Coordinates of C-alpha atoms and ligand atoms in Angstrom, one line a residue:
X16 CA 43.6 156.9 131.1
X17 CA 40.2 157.1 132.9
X18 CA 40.1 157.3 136.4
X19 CA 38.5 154.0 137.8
X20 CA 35.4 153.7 139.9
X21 CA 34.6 150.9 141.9
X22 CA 31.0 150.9 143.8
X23 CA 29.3 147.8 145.3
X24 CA 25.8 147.1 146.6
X25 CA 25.5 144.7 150.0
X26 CA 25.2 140.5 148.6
X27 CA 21.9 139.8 149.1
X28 CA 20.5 136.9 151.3
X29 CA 19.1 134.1 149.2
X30 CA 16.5 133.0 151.8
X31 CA 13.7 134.8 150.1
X32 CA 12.6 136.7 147.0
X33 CA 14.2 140.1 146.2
X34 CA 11.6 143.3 147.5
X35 CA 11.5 146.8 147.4
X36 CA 14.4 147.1 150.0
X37 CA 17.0 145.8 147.5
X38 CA 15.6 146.8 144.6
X39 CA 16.2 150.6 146.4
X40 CA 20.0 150.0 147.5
X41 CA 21.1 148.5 143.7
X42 CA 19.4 151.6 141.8
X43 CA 21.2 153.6 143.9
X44 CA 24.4 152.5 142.6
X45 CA 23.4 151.8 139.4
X46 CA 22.6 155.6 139.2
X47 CA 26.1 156.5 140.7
X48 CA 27.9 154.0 138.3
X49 CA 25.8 155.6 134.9
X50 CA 26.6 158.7 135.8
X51 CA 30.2 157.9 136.8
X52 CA 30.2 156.3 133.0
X53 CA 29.0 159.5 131.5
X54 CA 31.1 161.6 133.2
X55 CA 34.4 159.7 132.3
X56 CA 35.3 156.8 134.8
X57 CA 35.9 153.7 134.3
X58 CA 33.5 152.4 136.7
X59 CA 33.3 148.8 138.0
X60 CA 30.0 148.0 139.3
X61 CA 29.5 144.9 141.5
X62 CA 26.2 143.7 143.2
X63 CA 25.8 139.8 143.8
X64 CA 24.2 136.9 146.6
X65 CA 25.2 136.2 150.3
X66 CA 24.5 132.5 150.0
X67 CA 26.5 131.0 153.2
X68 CA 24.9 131.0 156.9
X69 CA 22.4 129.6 159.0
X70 CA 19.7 131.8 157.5
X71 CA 20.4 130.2 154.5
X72 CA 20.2 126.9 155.4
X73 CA 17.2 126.9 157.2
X74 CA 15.2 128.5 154.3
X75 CA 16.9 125.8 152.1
X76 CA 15.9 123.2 155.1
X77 CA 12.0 124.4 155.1
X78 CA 12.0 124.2 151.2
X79 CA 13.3 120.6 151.3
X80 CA 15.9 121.1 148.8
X81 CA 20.4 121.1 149.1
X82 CA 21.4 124.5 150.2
X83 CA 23.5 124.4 146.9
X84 CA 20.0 123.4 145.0
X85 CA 18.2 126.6 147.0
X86 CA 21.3 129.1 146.5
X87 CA 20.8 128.4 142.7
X88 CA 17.5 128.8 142.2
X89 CA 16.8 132.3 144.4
X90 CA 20.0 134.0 143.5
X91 CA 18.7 133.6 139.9
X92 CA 15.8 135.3 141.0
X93 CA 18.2 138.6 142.4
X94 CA 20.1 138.2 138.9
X95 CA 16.8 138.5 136.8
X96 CA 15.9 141.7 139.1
X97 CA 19.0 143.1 137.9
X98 CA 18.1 142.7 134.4
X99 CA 14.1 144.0 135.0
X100 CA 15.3 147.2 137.0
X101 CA 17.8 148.0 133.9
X102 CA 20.3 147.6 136.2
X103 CA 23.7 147.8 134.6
X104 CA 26.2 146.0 137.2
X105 CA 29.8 144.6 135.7
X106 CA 29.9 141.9 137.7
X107 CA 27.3 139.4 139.8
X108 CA 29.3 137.8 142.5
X109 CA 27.9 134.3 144.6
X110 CA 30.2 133.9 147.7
X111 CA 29.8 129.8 146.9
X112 CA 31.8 130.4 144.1
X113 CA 35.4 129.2 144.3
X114 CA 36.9 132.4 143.6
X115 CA 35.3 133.4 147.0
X116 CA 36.6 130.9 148.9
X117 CA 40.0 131.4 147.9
X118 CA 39.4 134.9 149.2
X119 CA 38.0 134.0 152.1
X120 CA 40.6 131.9 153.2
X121 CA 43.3 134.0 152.3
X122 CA 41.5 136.8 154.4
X123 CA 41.6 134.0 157.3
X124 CA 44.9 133.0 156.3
X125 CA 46.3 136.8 157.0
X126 CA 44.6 136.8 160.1
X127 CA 45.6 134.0 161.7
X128 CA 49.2 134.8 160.7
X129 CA 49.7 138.2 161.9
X130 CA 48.2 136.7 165.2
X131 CA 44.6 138.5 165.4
X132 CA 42.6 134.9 165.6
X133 CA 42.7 133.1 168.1
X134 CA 40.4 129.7 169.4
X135 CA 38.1 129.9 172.5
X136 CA 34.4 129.4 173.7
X137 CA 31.4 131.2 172.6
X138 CA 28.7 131.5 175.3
X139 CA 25.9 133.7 174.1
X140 CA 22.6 134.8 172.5
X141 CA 22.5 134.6 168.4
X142 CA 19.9 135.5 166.3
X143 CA 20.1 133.9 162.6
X144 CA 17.6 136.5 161.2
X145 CA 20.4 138.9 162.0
X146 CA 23.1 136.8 161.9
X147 CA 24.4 138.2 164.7
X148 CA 25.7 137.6 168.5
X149 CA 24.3 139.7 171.4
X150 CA 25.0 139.6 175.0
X151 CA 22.5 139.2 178.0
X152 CA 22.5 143.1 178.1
X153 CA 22.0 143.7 174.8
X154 CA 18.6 142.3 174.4
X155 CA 15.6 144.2 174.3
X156 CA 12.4 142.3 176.0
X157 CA 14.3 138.6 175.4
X158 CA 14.8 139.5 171.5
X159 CA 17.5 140.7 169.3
X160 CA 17.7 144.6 169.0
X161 CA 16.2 144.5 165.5
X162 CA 13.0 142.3 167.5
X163 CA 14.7 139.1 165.4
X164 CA 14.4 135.9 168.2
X165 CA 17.3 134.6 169.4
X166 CA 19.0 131.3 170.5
X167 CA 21.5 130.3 173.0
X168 CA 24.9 129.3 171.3
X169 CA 27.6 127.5 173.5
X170 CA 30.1 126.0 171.3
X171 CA 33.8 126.5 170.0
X172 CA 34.9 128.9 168.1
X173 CA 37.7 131.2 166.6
X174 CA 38.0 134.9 167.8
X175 CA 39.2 137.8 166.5
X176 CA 40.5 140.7 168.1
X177 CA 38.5 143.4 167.7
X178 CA 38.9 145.0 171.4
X179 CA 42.4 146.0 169.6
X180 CA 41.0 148.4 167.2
X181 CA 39.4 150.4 169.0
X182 CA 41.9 153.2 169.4
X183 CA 42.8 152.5 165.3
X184 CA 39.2 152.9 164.1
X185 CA 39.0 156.1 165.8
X186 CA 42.2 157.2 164.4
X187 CA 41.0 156.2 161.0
X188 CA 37.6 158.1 161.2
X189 CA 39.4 160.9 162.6
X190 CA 42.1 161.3 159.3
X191 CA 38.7 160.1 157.1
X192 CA 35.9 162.7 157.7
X193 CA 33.9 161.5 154.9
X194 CA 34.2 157.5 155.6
X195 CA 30.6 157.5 156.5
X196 CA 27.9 159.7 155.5
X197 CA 25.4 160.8 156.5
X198 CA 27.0 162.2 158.9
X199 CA 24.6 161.4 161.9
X200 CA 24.9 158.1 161.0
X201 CA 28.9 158.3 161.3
X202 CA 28.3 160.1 164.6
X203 CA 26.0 156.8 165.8
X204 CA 29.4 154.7 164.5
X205 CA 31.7 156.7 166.5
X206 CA 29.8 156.3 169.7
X207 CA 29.2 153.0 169.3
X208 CA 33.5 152.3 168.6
X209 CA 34.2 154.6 171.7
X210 CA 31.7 152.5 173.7
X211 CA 34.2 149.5 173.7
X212 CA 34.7 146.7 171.3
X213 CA 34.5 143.2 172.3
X214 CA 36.2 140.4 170.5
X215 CA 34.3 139.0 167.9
X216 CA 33.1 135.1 167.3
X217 CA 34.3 134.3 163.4
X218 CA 33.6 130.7 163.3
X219 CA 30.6 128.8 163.9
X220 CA 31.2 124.9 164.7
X221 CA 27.4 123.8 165.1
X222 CA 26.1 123.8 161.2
X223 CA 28.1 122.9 157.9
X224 CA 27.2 125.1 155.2
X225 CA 30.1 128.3 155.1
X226 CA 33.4 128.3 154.2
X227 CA 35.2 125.6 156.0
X228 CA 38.2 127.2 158.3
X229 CA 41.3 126.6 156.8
X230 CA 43.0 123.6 158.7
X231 CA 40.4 122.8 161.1
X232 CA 37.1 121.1 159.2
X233 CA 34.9 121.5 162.5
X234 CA 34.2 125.2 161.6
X235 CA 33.0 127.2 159.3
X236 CA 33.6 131.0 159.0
X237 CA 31.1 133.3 160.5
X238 CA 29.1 134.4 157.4
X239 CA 29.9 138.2 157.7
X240 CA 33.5 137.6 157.4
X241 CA 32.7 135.5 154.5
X242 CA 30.3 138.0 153.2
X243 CA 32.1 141.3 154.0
X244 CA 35.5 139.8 151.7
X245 CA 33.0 139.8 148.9
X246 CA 33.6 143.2 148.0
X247 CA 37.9 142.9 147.9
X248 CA 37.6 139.0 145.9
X249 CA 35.2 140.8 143.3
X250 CA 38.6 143.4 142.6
X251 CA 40.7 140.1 142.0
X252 CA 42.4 139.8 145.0
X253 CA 44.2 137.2 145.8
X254 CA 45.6 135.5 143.5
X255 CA 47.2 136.0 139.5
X256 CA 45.0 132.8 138.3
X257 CA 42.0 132.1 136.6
X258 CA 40.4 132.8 140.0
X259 CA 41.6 136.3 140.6
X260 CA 43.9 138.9 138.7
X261 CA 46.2 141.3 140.8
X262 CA 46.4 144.0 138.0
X263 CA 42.8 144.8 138.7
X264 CA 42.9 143.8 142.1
X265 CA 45.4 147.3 141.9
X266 CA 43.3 149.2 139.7
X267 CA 40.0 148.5 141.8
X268 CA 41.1 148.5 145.6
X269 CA 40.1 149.7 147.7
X270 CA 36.4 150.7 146.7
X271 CA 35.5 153.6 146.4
X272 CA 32.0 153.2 147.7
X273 CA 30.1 150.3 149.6
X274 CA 26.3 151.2 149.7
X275 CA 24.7 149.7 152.2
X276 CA 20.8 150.0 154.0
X277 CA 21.2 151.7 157.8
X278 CA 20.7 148.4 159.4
X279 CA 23.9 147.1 158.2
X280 CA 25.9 149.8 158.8
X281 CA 28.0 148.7 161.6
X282 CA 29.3 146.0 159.8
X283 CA 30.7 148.3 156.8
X284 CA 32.3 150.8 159.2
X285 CA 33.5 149.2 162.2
X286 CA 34.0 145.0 161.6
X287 CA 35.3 145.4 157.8
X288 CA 37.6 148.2 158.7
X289 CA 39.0 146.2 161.5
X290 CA 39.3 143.3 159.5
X291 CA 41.2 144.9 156.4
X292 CA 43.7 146.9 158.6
X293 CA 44.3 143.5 161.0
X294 CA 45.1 141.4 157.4
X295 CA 47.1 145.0 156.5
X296 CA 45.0 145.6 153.2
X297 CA 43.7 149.1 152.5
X298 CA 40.6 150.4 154.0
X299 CA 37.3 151.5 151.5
X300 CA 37.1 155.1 151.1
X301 CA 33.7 155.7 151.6
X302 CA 30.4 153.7 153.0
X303 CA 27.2 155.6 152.9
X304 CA 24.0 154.1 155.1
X305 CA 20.4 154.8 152.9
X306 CA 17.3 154.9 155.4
X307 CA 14.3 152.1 155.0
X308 CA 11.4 151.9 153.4
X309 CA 8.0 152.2 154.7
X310 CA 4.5 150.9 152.9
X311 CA 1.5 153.0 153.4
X312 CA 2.9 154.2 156.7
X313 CA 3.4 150.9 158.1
X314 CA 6.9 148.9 158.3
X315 CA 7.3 145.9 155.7
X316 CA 6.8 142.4 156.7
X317 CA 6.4 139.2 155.6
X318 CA 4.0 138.9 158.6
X319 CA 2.0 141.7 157.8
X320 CA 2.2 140.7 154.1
X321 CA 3.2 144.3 153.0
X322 CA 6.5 143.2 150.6
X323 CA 6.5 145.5 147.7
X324 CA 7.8 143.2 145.1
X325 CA 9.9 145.7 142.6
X326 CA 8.3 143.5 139.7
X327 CA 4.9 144.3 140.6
X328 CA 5.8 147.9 141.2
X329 CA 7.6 148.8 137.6
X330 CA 4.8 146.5 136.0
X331 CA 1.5 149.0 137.3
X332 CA 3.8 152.2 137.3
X333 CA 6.7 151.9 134.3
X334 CA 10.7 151.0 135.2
X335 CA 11.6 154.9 134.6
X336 CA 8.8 156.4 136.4
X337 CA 9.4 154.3 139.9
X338 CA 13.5 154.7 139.4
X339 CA 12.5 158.2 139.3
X340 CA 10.2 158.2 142.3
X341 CA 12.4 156.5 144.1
X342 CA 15.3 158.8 143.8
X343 CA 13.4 161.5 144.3
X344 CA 11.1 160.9 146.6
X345 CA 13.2 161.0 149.8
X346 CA 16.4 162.8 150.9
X347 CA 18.8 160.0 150.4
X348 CA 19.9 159.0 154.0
X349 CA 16.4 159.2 155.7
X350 CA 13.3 156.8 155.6
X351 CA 10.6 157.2 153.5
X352 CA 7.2 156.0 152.9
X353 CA 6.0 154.5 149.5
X354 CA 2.2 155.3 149.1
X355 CA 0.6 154.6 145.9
X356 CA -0.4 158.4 146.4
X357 CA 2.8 159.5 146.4
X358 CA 4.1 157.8 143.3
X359 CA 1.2 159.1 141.3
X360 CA 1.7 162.5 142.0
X361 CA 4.9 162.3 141.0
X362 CA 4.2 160.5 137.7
X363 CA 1.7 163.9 136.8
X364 CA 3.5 166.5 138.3
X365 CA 7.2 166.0 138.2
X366 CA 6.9 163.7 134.8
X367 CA 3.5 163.8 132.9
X368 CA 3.0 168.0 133.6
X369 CA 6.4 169.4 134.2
X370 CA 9.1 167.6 131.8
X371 CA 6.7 165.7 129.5
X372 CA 4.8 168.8 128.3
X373 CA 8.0 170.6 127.8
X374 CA 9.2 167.7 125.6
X375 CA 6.0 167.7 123.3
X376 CA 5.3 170.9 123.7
X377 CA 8.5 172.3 122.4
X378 CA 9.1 169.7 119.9
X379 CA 5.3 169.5 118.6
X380 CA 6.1 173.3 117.7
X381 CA 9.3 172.7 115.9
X382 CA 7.5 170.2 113.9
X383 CA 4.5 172.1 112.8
X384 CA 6.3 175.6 112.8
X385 CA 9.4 174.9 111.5
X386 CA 8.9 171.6 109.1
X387 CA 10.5 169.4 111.5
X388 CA 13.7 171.1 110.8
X389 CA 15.6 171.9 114.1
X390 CA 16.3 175.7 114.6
X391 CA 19.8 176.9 114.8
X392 CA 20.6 179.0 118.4
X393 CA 20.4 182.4 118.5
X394 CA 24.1 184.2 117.6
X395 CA 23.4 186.9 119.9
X396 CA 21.2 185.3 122.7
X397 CA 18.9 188.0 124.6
X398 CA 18.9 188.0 128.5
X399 CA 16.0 185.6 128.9
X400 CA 17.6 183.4 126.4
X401 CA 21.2 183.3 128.4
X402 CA 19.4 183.1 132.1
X403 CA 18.0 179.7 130.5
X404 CA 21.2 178.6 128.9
X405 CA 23.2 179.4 131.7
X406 CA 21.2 177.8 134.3
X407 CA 20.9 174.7 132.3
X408 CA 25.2 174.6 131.3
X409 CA 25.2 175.1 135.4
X410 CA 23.8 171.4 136.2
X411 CA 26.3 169.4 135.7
X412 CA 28.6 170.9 138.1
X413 CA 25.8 171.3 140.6
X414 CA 24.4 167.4 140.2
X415 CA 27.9 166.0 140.3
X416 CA 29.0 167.6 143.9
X417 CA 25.3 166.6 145.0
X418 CA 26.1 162.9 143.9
X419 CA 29.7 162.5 145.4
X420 CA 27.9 163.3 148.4
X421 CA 24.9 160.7 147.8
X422 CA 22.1 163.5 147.3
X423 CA 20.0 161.8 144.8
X424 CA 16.9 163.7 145.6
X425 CA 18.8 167.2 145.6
X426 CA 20.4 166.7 142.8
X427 CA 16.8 165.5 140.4
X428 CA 15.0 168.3 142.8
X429 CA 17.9 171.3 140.9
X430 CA 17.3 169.4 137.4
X431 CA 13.7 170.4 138.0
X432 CA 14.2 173.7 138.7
X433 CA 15.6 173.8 134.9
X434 CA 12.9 171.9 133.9
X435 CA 10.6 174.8 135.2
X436 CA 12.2 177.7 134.1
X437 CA 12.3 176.5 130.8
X438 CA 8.6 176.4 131.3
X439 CA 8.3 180.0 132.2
X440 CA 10.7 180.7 129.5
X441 CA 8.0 178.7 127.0
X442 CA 5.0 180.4 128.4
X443 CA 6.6 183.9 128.5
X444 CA 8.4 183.7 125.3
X445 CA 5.1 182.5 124.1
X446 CA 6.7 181.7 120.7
X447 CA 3.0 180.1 119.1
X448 CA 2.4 183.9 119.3
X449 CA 5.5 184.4 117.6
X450 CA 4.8 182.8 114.3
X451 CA 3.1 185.2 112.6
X452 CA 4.9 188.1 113.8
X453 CA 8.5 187.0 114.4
X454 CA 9.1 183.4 113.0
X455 CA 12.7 184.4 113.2
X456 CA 12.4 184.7 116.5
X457 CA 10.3 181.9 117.1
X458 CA 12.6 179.9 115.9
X459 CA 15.5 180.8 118.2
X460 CA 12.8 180.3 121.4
X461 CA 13.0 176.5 119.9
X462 CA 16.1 176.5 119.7
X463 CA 16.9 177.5 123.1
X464 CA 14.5 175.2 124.4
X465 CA 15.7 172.3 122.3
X466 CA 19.3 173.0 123.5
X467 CA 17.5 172.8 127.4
X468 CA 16.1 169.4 126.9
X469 CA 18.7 168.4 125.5
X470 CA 21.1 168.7 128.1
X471 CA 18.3 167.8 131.2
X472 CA 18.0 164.4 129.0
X473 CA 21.6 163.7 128.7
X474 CA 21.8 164.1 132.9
X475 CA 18.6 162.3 133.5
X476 CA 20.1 159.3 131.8
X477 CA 21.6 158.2 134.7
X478 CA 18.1 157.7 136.6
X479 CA 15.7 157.2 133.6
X480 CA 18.0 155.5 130.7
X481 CA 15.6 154.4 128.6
X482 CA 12.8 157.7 128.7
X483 CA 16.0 160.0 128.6
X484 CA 17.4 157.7 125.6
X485 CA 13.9 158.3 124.1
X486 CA 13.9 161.9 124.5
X487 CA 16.9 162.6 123.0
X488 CA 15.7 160.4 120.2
X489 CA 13.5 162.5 119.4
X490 CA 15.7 165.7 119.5
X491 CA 17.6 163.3 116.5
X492 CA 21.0 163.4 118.8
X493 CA 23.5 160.6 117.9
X494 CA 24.3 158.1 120.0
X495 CA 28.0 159.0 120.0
X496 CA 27.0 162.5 121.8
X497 CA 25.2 161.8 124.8
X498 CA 28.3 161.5 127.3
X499 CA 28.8 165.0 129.7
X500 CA 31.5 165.8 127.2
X501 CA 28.8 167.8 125.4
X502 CA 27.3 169.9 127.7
X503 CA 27.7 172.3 130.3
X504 CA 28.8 174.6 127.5
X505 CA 31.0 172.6 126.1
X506 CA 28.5 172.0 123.1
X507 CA 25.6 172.5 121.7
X508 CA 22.4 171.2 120.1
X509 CA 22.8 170.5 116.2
X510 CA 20.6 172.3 113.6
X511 CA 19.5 171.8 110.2
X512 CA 18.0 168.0 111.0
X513 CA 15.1 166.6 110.5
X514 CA 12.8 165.2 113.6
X515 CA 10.2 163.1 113.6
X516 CA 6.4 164.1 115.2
X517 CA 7.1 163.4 118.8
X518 CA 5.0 161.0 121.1
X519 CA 4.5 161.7 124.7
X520 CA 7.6 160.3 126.4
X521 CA 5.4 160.5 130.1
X522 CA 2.1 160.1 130.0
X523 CA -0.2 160.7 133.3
X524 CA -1.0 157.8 135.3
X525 CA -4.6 157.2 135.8
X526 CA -5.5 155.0 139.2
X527 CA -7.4 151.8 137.9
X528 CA -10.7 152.8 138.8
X529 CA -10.4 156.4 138.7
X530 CA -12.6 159.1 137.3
X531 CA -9.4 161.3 137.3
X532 CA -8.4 161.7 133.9
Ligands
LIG626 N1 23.6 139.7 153.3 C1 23.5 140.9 154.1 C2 24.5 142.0 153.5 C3 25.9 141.5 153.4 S1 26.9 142.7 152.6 C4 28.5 142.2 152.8 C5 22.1 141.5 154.1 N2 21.3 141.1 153.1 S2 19.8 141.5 153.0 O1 19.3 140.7 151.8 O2 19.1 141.3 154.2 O3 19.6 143.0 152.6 C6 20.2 143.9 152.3 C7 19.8 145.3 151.9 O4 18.4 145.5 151.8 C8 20.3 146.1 153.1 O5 21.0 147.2 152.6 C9 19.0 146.6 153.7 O6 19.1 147.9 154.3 C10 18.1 146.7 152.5 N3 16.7 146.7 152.9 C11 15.9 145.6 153.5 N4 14.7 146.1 153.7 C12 14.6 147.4 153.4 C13 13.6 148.4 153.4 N5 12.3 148.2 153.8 N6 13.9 149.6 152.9 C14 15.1 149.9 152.3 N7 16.1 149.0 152.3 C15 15.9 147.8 153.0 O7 21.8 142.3 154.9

């Protein structure tokens, strides 16, 4: 049976349109979840909308609309991003959908029972941007950390315990080295748990729209709590009904990876681990923080009106070519900076020049020199042939370490490497010169490079579905052999078919308004 895989994004905030910044975490896993396919699992793939809170309701307040109205209508608008990104998620979850809410309460239900909530006073700063509490001490210049405003809560409210866990987190990220890459973000995580932990507010009793507290109407849960148990109802949990399904629940828990932006970090590895061990579930096996986003150099704001809106982005640049770019651009982990500089030299260089023109290059040539017919491989390879075929059998070992570890960028940046010895191969080989004098050999050059992009297409798939799907298209491969079952030696290109004259699959990007061309 194949091994299952379970990876979720964060649940987006329905206050506002989807930009870049979510667009970046979903592809993420989307890329981890169709490579996990290809390579065997049985991946379940969640992503979905945070729809509870303050935030929420004020944004649902300003529009003049029912939070339920406003919830609808925006986390429509993260579902149809899904489906304009390619994205290819098993499941969309809204935390005000009933199958939440049992969660939810169940998650409170444990808590309360195994005596870890208790009801007191909260006396402190909040800031709904966040949607989080600060003390006096904690804020920088009268604002939140994060520069979000804040306002003066005194109210009731349930605690939990989380001064308890200290000495437990640090045991459990002591036995769990890999719980958190990258790593100097774990480091930040320990520091922060060794610091001290104080008890954390879960119930807000000053606003209505969260999950009401079970037996007490006058709160509703805090909306991490809520938001966090997203990730464990999505795997079925709790319940054998229509609402949940404990066989999955069994097959899926815990995840093995939450993806999350660096800003959100603590929540993954120190609240939800604290919460899962206090209801005695089992803890995720691996969160990894991704780094932000810059435009042009300069943060993104709504203030500044920098938002890159993904829709405007894959609409002036192509879906494949910016899921490319932004995989590759950065080392997975850190910030980066989106420049429309950038992107275009990525589109000629790594695309247009470097994998394109081997694509028509090589199969322009088996269509003129060899009828269209595909070469057969060489029986006895020569040394230049084998150093190709050998690098290129050598990926898929090589990518998949470099993705359990989140390395998107590493692991496109060794694909390329392929990508331009097969160039050298082309140029020294020189097989146009070949036709006259050794169309026997000629033919094997093809083949050989054939056999190259065919495998590079069967692992770009993950990051460029529908270009790679094109590419090996055009090679005339079958649909039923494009898994990682068929390469890295363990087969080989097909010959004796007939292709097609190929079009370019990337062509270069010309700046409106450019001379370049
Ligand atoms: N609702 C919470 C998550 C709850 S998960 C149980 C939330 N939502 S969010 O809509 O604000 O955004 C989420 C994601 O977008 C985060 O992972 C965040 O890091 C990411 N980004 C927001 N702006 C970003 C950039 N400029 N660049 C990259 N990612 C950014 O937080």
């Amino acid at each position: 049976m194949a091994k299952p895989y379970y990876i979720t994004t964060p649940i987006y905030y329905v206050n506002d349109k989807p930009h870049i910044g979510h667009a970046y975490t979903t592809l993420a896993c989307d890329v981890l979840a169709r490579f996990k396919r290809l390579d065997g699992f049985d991946v379940t793939f969640l992503t979905g909308t945070d729809e509870h809170g303050q935030k929420v309701e004020k944004a649902a307040f300003n529009r003049g609309v029912s939070p339920q109205d406003f919830t609808n209508e925006v986390s429509q608008n993260f579902r149809d991003l899904t489906d304009q990104m390619n994205f290819s998620n098993d499941d969309f979850i809204r935390t005000t959908e009933t199958r939440h809410k049992l969660a939810c309460q169940e998650m409170w239900n444990r808590l309360q029972t195994l005596g870890h909530i208790r009801l007191g006073n909260y006396a402190g700063w909040y800031s709904v941007r966040d949607e989080a509490f600060f003390t006096e001490s904690e804020l920088v210049d009268g604002k939140a950390p994060t520069g979000a405003p804040v306002d003066w809560v005194e109210e009731p409210s349930y605690f939990f315990n989380l001064s308890q866990w200290q000495q437990p987190l640090l045991d459990f990220y002591e036995a769990n080295p890999n719980f958190v890459g990258p790593e100097s973000r774990f480091n930040e995580v320990k520091s922060f748990v060794k610091g001290g932990l104080r008890d954390l507010s879960v119930s807000r009793a000053s606003f209505k729209w969260g999950i009401p507290v079970p037996d007490d109407s006058d709160h509703v849960m805090y909306v991490w709590l809520d938001a966090l148990t997203n990730y464990i109802t999505a795997s079925g949990w709790p319940t054998d009904t229509e609402l949940g399904d404990l066989a999955k629940y069994k097959k899926l828990w815990p995840a093995d990876l939450h993806m999350v932006g660096k800003d959100i970090l603590r929540f993954h590895a120190v609240y939800w681990p604290a919460f899962l061990m206090a209801a005695e579930l089992p803890l995720p096996k691996r969160v990894f923080a991704h780094g932000w986003w810059t435009n042009e150099g300069q943060k993104i704001s709504k203030s500044l009106g920098n938002v890159i809106d993904p829709t405007a982005l894959t609409a002036q640049y192509g879906l494949d070519h910016t899921r490319y770019f932004l995989m590759r651009e950065v080392p997975f982990g850190n910030d980066g900076d989106f420049s429309a500089a950038a992107i275009t030299h990525r589109m000629n260089g790594d695309l247009a020049n470097d994998l394109g023109n081997l694509c028509q290059r090589v199969l322009s040539m088996i269509c003129k020199n060899c009828d269209g017919v595909m070469p057969a491989l060489p029986l006895e390879p020569i040394d230049t042939d084998q150093g190709l075929l050998s690098a290129v059998d050598g990926l898929l070992d090589q990518v998949r370490d470099l993705l359990d570890r989140q390395a998107f960028n590493e692991a496109l940046r060794v694909i390329w490497q392929v990508v331009s010895d097969a160039n050298r191969y082309v140029d020294s080989s020189a097989p146009w010169a070949l036709k006259k004098t050794d169309p026997v050999r000629m033919a094997e050059v093809l083949a050989v490079l054939a056999e190259t992009i065919r495998q590079i297409a069967i692992l770009t798939q993950p990051v460029m579905p529908q270009s790679a799907c094109m590419i090996l298209d055009q090679l005339g491969v079958d649909m039923a052999n494009r898994d990682f079952s068929v390469i890295a030696g363990k087969g080989r290109l097909a010959s004796g078919h007939q292709i097609g004259k190929p079009s370019p699959i990337f062509p270069r990007y010309i700046e409106e308004g450019s001379t370049d061309g």
